[in-house]
JSON list of C-alpha atoms in Angstrom, two decimals:
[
{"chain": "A", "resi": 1, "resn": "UNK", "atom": "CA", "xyz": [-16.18, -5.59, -0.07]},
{"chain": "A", "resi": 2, "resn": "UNK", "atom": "CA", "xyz": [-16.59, -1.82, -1.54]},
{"chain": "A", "resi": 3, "resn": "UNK", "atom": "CA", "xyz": [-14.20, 0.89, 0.19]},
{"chain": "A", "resi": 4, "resn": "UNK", "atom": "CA", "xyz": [-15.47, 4.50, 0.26]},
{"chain": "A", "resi": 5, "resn": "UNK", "atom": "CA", "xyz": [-13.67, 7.32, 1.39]},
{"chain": "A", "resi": 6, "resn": "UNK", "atom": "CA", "xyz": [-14.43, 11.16, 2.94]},
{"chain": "A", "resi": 7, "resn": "UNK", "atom": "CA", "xyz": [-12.35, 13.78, 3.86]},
{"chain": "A", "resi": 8, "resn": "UNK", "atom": "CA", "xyz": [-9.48, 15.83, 2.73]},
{"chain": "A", "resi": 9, "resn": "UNK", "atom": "CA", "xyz": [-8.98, 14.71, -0.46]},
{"chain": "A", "resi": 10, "resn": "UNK", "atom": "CA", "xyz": [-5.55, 15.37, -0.18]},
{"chain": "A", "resi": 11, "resn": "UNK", "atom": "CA", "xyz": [-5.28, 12.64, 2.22]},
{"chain": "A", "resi": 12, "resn": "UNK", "atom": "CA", "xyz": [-7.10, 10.39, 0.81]},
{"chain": "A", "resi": 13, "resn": "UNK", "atom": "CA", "xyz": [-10.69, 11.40, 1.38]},
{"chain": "A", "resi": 14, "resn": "UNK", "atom": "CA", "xyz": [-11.68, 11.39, -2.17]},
{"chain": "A", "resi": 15, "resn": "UNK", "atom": "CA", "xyz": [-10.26, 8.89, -4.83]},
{"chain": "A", "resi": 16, "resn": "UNK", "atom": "CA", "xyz": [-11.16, 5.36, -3.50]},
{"chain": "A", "resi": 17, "resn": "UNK", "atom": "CA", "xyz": [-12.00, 2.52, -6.05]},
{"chain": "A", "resi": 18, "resn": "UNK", "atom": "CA", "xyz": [-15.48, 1.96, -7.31]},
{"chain": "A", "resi": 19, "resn": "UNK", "atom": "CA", "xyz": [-15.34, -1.74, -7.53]},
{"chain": "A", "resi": 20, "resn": "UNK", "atom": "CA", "xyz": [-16.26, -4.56, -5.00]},
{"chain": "A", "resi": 21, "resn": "UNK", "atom": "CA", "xyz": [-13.00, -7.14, -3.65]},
{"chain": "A", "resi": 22, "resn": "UNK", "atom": "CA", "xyz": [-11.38, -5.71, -1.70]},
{"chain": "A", "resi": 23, "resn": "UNK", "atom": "CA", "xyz": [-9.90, -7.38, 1.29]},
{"chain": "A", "resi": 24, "resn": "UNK", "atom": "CA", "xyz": [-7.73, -4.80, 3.29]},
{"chain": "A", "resi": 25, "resn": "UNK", "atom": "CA", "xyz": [-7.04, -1.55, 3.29]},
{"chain": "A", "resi": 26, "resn": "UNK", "atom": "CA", "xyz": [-3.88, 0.00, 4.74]},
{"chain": "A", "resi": 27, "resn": "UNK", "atom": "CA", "xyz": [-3.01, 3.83, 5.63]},
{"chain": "A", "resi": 28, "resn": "UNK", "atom": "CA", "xyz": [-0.13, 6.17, 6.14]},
{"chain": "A", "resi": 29, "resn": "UNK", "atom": "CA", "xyz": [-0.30, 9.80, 7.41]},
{"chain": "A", "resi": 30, "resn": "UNK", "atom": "CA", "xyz": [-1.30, 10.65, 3.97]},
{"chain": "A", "resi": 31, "resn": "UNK", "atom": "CA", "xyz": [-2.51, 7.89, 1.38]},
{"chain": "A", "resi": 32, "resn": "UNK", "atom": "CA", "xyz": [-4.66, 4.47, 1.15]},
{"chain": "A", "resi": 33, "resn": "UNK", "atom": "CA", "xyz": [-3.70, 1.40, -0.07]},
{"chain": "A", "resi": 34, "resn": "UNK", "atom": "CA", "xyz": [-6.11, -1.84, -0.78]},
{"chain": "A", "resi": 35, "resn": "UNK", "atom": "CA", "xyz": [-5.56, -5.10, -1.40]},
{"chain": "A", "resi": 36, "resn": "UNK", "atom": "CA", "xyz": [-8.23, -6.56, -4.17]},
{"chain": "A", "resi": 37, "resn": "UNK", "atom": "CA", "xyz": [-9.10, -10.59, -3.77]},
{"chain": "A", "resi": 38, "resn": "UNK", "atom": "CA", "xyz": [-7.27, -10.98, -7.34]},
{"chain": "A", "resi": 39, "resn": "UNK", "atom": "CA", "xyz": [-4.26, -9.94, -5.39]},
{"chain": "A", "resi": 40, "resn": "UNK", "atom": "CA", "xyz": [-3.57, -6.30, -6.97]},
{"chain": "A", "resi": 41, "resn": "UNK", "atom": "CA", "xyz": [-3.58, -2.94, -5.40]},
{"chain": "A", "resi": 42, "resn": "UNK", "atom": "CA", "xyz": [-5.34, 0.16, -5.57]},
{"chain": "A", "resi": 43, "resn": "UNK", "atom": "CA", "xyz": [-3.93, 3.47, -4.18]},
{"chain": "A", "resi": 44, "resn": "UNK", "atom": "CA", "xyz": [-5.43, 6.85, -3.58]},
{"chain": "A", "resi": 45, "resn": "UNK", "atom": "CA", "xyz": [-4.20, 10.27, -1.20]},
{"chain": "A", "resi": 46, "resn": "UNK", "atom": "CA", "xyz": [-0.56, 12.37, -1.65]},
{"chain": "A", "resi": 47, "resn": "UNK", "atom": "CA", "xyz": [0.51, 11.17, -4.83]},
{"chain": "A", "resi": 48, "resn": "UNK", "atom": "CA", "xyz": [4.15, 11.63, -3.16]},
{"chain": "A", "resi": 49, "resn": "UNK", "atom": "CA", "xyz": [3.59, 9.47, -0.17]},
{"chain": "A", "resi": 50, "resn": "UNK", "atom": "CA", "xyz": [2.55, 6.34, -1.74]},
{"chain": "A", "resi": 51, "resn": "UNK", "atom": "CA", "xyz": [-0.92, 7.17, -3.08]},
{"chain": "A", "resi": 52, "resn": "UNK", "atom": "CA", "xyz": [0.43, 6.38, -6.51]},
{"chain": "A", "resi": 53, "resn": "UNK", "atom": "CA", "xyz": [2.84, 5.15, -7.72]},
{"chain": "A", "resi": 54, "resn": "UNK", "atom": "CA", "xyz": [2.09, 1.47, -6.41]},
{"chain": "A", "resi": 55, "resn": "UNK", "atom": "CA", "xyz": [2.43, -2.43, -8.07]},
{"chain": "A", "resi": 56, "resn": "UNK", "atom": "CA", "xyz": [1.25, -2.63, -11.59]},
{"chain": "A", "resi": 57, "resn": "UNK", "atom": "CA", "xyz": [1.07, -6.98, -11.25]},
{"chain": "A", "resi": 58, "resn": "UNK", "atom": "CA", "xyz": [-0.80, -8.73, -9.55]},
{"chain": "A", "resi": 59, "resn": "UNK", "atom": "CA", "xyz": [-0.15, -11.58, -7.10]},
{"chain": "A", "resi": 60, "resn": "UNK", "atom": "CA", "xyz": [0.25, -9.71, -3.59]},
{"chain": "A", "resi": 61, "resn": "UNK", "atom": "CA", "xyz": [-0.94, -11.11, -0.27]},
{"chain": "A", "resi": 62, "resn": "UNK", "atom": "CA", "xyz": [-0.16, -8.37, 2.14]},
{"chain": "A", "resi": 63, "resn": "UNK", "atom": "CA", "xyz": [0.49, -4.48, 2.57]},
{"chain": "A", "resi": 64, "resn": "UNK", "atom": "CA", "xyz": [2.04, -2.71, 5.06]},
{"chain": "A", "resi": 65, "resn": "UNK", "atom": "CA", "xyz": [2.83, 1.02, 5.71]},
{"chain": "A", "resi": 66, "resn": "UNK", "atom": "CA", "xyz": [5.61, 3.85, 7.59]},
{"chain": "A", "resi": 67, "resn": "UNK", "atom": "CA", "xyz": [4.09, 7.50, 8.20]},
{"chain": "A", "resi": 68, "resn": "UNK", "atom": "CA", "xyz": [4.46, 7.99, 4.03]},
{"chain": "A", "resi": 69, "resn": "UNK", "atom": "CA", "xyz": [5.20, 5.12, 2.29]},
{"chain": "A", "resi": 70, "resn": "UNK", "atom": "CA", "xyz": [3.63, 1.29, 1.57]},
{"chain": "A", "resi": 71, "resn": "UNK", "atom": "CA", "xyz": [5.81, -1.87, 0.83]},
{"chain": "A", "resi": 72, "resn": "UNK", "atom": "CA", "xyz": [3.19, -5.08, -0.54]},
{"chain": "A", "resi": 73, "resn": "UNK", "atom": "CA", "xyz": [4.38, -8.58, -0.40]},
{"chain": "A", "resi": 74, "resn": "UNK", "atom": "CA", "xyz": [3.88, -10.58, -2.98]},
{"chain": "A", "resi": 75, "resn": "UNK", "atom": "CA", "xyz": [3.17, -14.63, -2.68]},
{"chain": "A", "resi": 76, "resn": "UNK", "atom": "CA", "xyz": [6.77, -15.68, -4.22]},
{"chain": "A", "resi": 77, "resn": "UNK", "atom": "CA", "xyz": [8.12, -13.27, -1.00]},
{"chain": "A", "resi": 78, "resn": "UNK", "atom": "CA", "xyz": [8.87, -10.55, -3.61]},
{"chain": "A", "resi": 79, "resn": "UNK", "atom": "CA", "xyz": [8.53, -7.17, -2.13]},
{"chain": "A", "resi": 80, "resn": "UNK", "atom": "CA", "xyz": [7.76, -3.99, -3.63]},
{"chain": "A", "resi": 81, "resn": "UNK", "atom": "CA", "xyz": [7.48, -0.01, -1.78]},
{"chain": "A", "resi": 82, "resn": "UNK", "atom": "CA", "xyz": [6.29, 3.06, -2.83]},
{"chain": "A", "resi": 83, "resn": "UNK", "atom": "CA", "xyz": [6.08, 6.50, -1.67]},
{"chain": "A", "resi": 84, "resn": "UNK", "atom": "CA", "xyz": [8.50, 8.69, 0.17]},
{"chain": "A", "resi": 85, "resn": "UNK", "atom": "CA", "xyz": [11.74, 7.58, 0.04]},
{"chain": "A", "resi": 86, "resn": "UNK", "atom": "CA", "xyz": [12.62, 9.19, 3.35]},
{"chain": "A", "resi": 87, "resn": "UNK", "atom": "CA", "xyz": [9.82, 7.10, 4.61]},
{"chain": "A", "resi": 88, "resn": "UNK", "atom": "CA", "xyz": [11.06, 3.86, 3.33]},
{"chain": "A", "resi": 89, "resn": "UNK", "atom": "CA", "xyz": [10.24, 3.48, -0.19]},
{"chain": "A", "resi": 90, "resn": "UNK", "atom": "CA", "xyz": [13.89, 3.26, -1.52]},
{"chain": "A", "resi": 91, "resn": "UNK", "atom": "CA", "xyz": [15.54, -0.30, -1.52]},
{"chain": "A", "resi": 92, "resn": "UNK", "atom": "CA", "xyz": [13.58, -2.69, -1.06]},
{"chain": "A", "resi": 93, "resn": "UNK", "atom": "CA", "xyz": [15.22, -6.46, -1.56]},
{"chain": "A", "resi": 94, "resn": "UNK", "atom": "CA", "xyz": [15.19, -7.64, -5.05]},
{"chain": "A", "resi": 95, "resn": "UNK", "atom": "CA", "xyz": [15.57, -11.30, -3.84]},
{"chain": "A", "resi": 96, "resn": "UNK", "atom": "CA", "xyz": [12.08, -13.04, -3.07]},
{"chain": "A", "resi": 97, "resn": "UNK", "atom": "CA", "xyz": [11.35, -15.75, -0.02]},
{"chain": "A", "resi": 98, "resn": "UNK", "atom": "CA", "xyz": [9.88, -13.48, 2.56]},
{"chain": "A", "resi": 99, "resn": "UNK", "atom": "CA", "xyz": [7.02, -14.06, 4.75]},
{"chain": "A", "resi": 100, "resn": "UNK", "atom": "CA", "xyz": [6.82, -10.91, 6.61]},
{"chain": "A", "resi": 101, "resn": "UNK", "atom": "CA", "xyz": [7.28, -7.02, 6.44]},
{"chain": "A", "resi": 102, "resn": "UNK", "atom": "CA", "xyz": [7.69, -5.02, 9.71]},
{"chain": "A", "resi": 103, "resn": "UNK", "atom": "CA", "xyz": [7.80, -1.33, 10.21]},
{"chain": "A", "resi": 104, "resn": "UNK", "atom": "CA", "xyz": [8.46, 2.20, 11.98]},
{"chain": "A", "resi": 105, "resn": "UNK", "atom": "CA", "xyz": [7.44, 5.45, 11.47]},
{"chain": "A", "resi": 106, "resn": "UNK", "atom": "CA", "xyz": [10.37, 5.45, 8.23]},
{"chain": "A", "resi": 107, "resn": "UNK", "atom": "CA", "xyz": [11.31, 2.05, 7.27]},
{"chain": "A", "resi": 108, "resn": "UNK", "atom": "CA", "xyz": [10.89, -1.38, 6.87]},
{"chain": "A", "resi": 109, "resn": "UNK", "atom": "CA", "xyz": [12.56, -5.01, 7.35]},
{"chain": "A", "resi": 110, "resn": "UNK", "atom": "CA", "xyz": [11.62, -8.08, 6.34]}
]
């Protein structure tokens, strides 16, 4: 479907994408992140809390979020973040296989 957005547009309120696809979208205290059918993502908010900065490729199947930062999971089990790093953004696994990101308010596992 279409996403729209209102509100601060520092957080996010302004920003979304224009084009139809889209199968999730996922939130932190500050930015957006959705997941398009062709499996890439669009991001929007604090540029410094994940709403840019996010997955170039293609090929993801899932996104999840802390308080400022995303991780997606791609369908090899690759998994990329973005965003704060005190939120979680820094050092995520280069190795691929996973089938599942969890979170807190500051990081992940997988």
């Amino acid at each position: 479907g279409a996403v729209s957005a209102w509100g601060d547009e520092d957080y996010g309120g302004s920003g979304a994408p224009v084009s139809w696809g889209y199968l999730n979208i996922v939130s932190n205290d500050h930015a957006f992140a959705a997941l398009h059918s062709d499996g890439y993502i669009s991001t929007w908010g604090d540029t410094s809390n994940g709403g840019a900065g996010g997955p170039t490729s293609t090929g993801f199947v899932s996104i999840f979020s802390t308080s400022g930062a995303f991780a997606a999971l791609n369908a090899s089990g690759s998994i990329v973040s973005w965003g704060s790093g005190v939120s979680g953004s820094n050092a995520a696994p280069t190795d691929a296989g996973y089938v599942h990101v969890y979170s807190t308010a500051k990081a992940f596992a997988a």
